[in-house]
mmCIF file of C-alpha atoms in Angstrom:
data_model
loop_
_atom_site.group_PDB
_atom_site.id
_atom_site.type_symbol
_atom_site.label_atom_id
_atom_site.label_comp_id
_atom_site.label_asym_id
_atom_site.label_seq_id
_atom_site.Cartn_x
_atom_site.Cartn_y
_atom_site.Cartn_z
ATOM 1 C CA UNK A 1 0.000 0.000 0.000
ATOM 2 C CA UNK A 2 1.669 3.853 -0.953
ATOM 3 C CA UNK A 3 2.391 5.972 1.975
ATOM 4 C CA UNK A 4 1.677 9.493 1.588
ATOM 5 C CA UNK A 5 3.100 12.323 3.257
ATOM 6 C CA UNK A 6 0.547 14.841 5.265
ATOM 7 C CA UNK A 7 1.362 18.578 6.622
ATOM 8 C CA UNK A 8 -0.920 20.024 9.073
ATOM 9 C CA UNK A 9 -1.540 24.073 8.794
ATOM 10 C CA UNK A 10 -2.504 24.280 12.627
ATOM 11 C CA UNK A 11 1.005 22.419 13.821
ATOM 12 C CA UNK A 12 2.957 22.615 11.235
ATOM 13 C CA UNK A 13 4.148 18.684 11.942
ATOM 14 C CA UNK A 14 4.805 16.614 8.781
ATOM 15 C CA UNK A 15 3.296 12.583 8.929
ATOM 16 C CA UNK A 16 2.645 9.550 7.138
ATOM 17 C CA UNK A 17 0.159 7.801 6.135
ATOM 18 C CA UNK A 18 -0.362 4.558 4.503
ATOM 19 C CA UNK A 19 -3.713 3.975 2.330
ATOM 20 C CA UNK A 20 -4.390 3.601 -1.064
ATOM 21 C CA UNK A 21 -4.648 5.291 -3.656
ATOM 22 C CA UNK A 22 -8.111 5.957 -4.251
ATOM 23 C CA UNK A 23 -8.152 7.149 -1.051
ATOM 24 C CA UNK A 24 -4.842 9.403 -1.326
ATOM 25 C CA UNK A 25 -6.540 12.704 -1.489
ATOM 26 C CA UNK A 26 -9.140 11.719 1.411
ATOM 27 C CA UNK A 27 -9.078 14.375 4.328
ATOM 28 C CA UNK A 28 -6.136 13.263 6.772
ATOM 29 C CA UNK A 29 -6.296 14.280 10.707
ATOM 30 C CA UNK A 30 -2.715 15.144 11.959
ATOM 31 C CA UNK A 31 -1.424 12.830 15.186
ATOM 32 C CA UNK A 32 -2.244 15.410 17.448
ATOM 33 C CA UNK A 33 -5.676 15.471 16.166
ATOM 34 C CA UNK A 34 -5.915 19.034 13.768
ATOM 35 C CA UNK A 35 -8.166 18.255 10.971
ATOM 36 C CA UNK A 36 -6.744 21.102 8.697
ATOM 37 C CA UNK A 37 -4.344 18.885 7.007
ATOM 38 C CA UNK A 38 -3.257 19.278 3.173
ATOM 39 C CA UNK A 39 -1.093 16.490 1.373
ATOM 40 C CA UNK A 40 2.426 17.162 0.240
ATOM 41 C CA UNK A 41 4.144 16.569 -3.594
ATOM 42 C CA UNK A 42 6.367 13.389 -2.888
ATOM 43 C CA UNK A 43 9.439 13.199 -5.066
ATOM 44 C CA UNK A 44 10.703 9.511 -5.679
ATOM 45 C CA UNK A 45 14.259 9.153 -6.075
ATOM 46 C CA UNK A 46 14.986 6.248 -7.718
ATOM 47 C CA UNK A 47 19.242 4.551 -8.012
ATOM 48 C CA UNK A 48 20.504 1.666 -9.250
ATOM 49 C CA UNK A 49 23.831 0.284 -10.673
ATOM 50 C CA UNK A 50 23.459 -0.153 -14.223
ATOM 51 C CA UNK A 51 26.168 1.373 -16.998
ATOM 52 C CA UNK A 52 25.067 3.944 -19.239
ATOM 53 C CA UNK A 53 24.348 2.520 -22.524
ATOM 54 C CA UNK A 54 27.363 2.251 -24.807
ATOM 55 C CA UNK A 55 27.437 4.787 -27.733
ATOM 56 C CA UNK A 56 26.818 3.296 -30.940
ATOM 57 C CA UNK A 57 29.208 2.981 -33.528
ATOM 58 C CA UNK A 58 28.914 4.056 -37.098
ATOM 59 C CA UNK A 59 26.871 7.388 -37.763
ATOM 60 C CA UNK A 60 26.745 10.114 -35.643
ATOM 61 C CA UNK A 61 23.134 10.193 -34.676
ATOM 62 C CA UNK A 62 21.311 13.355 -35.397
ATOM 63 C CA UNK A 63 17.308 13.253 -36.599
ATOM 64 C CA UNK A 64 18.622 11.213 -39.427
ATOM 65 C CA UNK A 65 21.272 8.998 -38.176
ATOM 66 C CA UNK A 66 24.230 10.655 -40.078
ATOM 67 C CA UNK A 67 25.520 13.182 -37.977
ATOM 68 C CA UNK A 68 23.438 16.203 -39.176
ATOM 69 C CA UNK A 69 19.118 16.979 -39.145
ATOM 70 C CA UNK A 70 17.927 16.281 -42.672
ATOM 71 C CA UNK A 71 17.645 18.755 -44.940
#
């Protein structure tokens, strides 16, 4: 199930919740109990350890594969 991050306006602490996703804009009380709540953008950051892809050889790319844009 996504977790979604919450800010309350009357607090100002930041929480968590987890439902889903239909529900992900659903009004959200803070832990202390404020009901004026409003959900935050998250950003995903995503890694991993693959290469870049190799350049190819022959041609030097462009719109056209040659090097230059057609025309």
């Amino acid at each position: 199930m996504p977790r979604y991050e919450y800010r309350c306006r009357t607090c100002g602490d930041t929480f968590e919740l987890s439902r889903p996703m239909a529900e992900s804009s659903e009004p959200a009380a803070c832990p202390s109990g404020h009901d004026d709540t409003v959900k935050l953008l998250s950003t995903v950051a995503v890694g991993g350890s693959a290469p870049a892809p190799a350049p190819r050889s022959g041609g030097g790319g462009g719109c056209c594969g040659g090097g230059g844009c057609c025309g």
